Structure formats: C-alpha cells, structure tokens
Amino acid sequence: MGAIPMQRETAFRAAGKGAARSVPPPVVRTSLPGNPLAPAAARKFVRAALGDWAELGTPAAAGLTDRLADDAVLLVSELATNAVVHAGTAVDILCRFDPAVPGESSDALVVEVSDHHPARAVRNERRAPQPGTPEYGRGLQLVAMLSEAWGITYRSGTKTVWARLPVDADAEAAAPAPQDLETHQGDPETSQRELRAAEILAPMPKRAPHDTDWINRGALTFLAEASDLLAGQFDENLVAALAGQLLVPRLADWCAVWLDDEAEGPGRALDGRAPGTRLARVWHTSEQRIEELRRLLEKDPPRLTEAVGSGAVTVQWPGEALGAGESAGAALAYRLVAGGRQLGTLVIGRAGLLRFPDEATGLVEDFSRRVALAISAARRYQRQATISKVLQRGLLPGALAEIPGVESGIVYEPREQGGPGGDFYDVFPAGQGRWCFALGDVQGKGPEAAVVIGLARPWLRLLAREGYAVAEVLDRLNQLLLDDATEAADAAAAVLAVAGGQGDPSDGPTSRFLSLLYGELVPYEGGVRCTVACAGHPLPLLLGADGAVRSLATPQMLLGVVDDETYISETFDLKPDDTLLCVTDGVTERRSGRHLFDDGDGLAKALAGCAGLDAGLVAERIRRLVHEYSPHPPDDDLALLVLQAK
C-alpha cells in the first residue's frame, strides 16, 4: 500500500479542478496480498480514492453520490473476496473514471479486480464455504445487479473482472462532501474504525420483512463492516456480545449465543444440559427482558446435529419470557462452525412473524460464519497466550534467592507482553556458601529463544552446583551450545535429504548465540566477594558508597560462536552500600532518534544519580529513565539486575 499515494498524486495532477475534458481520466491502482485482509483493504482503498477525487474537484467526481460510493465499495469488496477465495494470489485493484462514449448516456466509474490464477472457474453459484475463509462472496449476481455493464478479461497469467457504474452528471448538488467518503484525515486506522463501529452498532429502525433493497444492498455493507469489527477481537465472550449488538434490532428483536466448551466438546453430557455448552450472551431490544429471557433459554439450549449444516433451523419461540405483547414470533438457530469444529450456536427471534424472510435468513447465515471464525481466532489467540505464559514461567525463576548480606532488585519486561522474550535472569544458591547470578540475552525471539534459554539456564545451575568455577562454567556452556547447534543443523540436513534436497540447511534457525553475564557471590564478614565473567554482554557497573561509578569485567566472545574458546573471570569485593548494576542491551541500546541511552556513558550517569537508594529503588529508577528516554515503546526486551551489599 506504500505506492498508492504516489500513484494518486500523478493522476490528480492530470485531472485537477478545472482540467480540460481531453485530459486523461483519473485512475488509481494498488496490489494487495491474497489473504483474508484483502477485501477490507480494497474497501478502504476505493473510499479513499473517491474522497480524494471529490476533494480535488475532479470533473467526473461531480456526479459522485453516497449510493454510487456504496455500490463501488460493495462491488470491489465482493470481487476481492472472490479473488482471494478462488485464486489465492495477489489481488490488483484499479479504479478510474471513464468519459461517456457514443451509445452511452453518462460518465462511468470503472472498477477492475485482477488475480493471477485464471485456470480456476469463476464462481457463479452459492457453495458451502471452506473452513478458515473469513469472507465468502455471493458470486457475480451482485456485480450484475449493481453495474450497467461488466465482464471478464483473460490475459496471459491474469484474469480481470471489471464493472462499469454509471455516474449521474446531474447529481452534483447531491454529491457527498469529501469528509463523507472516509478520507484519510487524522489517523485513519483509529478514527475511521471508531466511526464505522459507531455507525454499525447504533440502533436502527426495524425494517419490514419485505424490504429486500436493504437486504440486497445495505446488508452487504453491514457484513463487510461487521467482519472488520469481529476480526479484531481476541476474547470469545466479547465476540458473542458484539454479535448480539450487531443483529439487534437490525434483523431480530433478540439474540442469544451459546458457546461449546473446548475441554468438554460436543457429545458429552454436562449436568443434564447440551454437551459442553454455556449461554455466553443474551441481547434484547428491551433490557428489562434480558434476564428473564436468559433464565428461560438456559433451561432448554438448542440441540443441532451436524446434519443441519450451517443453515437456519426453526426452534421453539420462548413466549413466556417475552410477555403477552410478544407471545408469538419466529426463532431460528444456526450452528457456529469453523475449521470443521462446532464452536456454538446462534439463535435469533422476531415477534409477530410466522417465519423469517429468505433474504434475512441467508444474511444471518453469512453473518454466523463470520462470528464462528472470530470465535475460532479468539480461542487460538487465548490458547497461544496461555502456552506463552506457561512457557515464560518455566524459563524464569519463581523468585530470587535470598543472599546473606546482599539485597537484590530485578526488572524484566519482554517486548511481547505475555510471550517468551529473549532475555533471562537467575539468582540461585550453588552450595558451600556460594550464590550465583546470571543475566543473558539470546539471539532471536519467541520459540527459538525459548529453546536456548531452556537449555542454558538449567545447565548453569548444574555446572555451578558441581563446583565449577565461573570461567569453567562459560567454557562448558559454550561447547554445549555449539554441540546443540550442530545437532540441529544435522537434523535439518536429514529432513532436507528426505525431501529431495530442496533448500539449504543453513536457512533454518540453528544459531545458538548467547550473550551472558555470569557471576558468583561469596559473603564474608564485612562484605561480599564477587567473581564475574562477561561473554558478549554489556559490562556491569559498580556504584561505590562514595558515589563513583566504574565498569567491571573484560568483554569476551559471545557463547555459541567459536569452538574451544577459553573464558576468563575477574574477582572484586562489594563493600557495604556498594551497588552492582547488570543490564541487557535492551537498556543500553534504547533508542531515541539517532541516539542511544548509553551514548556518552548515559547508563553510568543514570546509576550515579541513584546514590543512597536501595536495590529495588535503583532498579525501578533505571527502568523509568529508560522508558522516558523515548516517547515510543521499547523495541527490545528489558532486563536489569541490581545487587547491593549491606
């Protein structure tokens, strides 16, 4: 999308306000990835183009109306959806004004959507959606209904579906103002999303069952915008709540959403209720009736078998909960299915109807698919978040060990909140009056970093408790990482050999690079003897009781890089009130423009300002200074360890 502004600017200079009719018509184009986000991006692209044309006074834009803009957005959304579903390649969007030619009565807005897989058949009938498809098109019937002319053009490697929408030259007075067309003013990602959310969730007057014009036109916009709202939710209960607010009162007087319990799953009894089912949300046009309706619905949840598919199933009308004025009506239930798994059930009801019109039934069926996909995505997110939290707890100590005569403070902030970071720390007893500490930073993030941390941290503890000196621990850990990387590379090569030699084993994530500050503490009467070794890590800083700050240790090679590397350690004493600060590069390399936090000994100056503070306050003050150094959030994990002799 980065090239779009340049393309628009070129077109606008050629077709600015007051341009001659012979000037080529304005045209904009873009290319979108062939994924489920393409339809929403296509809609935003077309609305922004129409808004820009209207604002710049393009001659043909005088005929732009709200209806024409809505038709263009619906059309490009439908064609982009079909391209994603049936081709799966990149989708090219083109939008232009064409002047009237002999035989045509007016100018026209032309929309073209191209994909790069013309071998597949063009979809022109309704079929069951494939699992995991967020949006599902309605075929080319919509294109034929909205446009005065349309067609399909095949070129080598490309299929283009085009449509021509007539522009009413007499509609200048009714033309929308630029701000009515979702122009990019301010922050489009925030303001436009909030605007559309407010519009779609705002109560609307109840529509007559025979109002097919809204069902066939405005309902498609409703589906498109509802998809955008639902797709951004990561809590299944919030998805259920949004579903009720989106349907009531537009299509129903009330709505209920049941969710199947993932742990129990369908097919198992749960306290006499439907298998593994809970009533997640009930919504009614009258809030006073929600609780009574909930109590009645909980007694008899709908039981839909797989044989009913995703279509509507008539269920009993809960008349006694709705009062005498709504004692009769129609109620429908839909299975919520995504990825071949049943996730729950959606039920809607409207008073005073013997049956829902077919148009409304089909619309809610399409909507229920989007709800199911949003619930599935929310559950995957929650599962991943839970796994990450469990993994993170296993990679870090539950608490810092208490060291006689030493006070400690720790700050640990992974960049991805709730997920495993590349930094780790540890403070543990090693026996024989010794305590050890470590602060490390693994190359990479996520699962690959977690593998290295899960390897390094237990080996550090084991080697320390076996009595190895500080430098010897680093020697052996370095060899361990190299051996593990070799085994991983051999395994990758074996997989590639089985696959026919496709690819390169060096492409895999086999690196096991680790920067580490590791030390040993031995308390004695009147102080603490400290031995440290630094492998590719920011050097520790010592704040003396006199307020002076100096760096300690000798910089050495990263672990996991060079075979048979020999590491050295250094020993010094921590006197009472001496403070040792250990940090990862997320602190020293915190960026503000072209400057880093540690430029000009920035970290040492920050530590000097902590004189007189205890270990916990020193850690918190350094953390605050690092955050305040830039208005932007940190772009790396932050970890710092403070050890203060008492």
Short mmCIF file of C-alpha atoms in Angstrom, two decimals, residues 584-599 623-636 638:
data_model
loop_
_atom_site.label_atom_id
_atom_site.label_comp_id
_atom_site.label_asym_id
_atom_site.label_seq_id
_atom_site.Cartn_x
_atom_site.Cartn_y
_atom_site.Cartn_z
CA THR A 584 20.87 -6.37 28.85
CA ASP A 585 21.27 -4.42 25.60
CA GLY A 586 17.58 -3.52 25.68
CA VAL A 587 18.67 -0.92 28.26
CA THR A 588 21.96 0.31 26.77
CA GLU A 589 20.62 0.39 23.19
CA ARG A 590 17.29 2.04 23.94
CA ARG A 591 16.91 4.42 21.01
CA SER A 592 15.63 7.98 20.68
CA GLY A 593 16.13 9.09 17.09
CA ARG A 594 19.79 8.52 16.26
CA HIS A 595 20.88 8.44 19.89
CA LEU A 596 21.16 5.52 22.32
CA PHE A 597 20.56 5.57 26.06
CA ASP A 598 24.18 4.66 26.82
CA ASP A 599 25.73 7.25 24.49
CA ARG A 623 13.60 1.32 34.34
CA ARG A 624 11.73 4.62 34.46
CA LEU A 625 14.62 6.55 32.91
CA VAL A 626 14.88 4.01 30.08
CA HIS A 627 11.17 4.32 29.32
CA GLU A 628 11.26 8.13 29.47
CA TYR A 629 14.24 8.30 27.11
CA SER A 630 11.92 7.98 24.09
CA PRO A 631 8.19 8.63 23.57
CA HIS A 632 7.93 5.31 21.73
CA PRO A 633 7.60 1.93 23.48
CA PRO A 634 10.81 -0.11 23.84
CA ASP A 635 11.59 -2.18 20.75
CA ASP A 636 13.55 -4.84 22.66
CA LEU A 638 14.40 -5.06 29.03
#
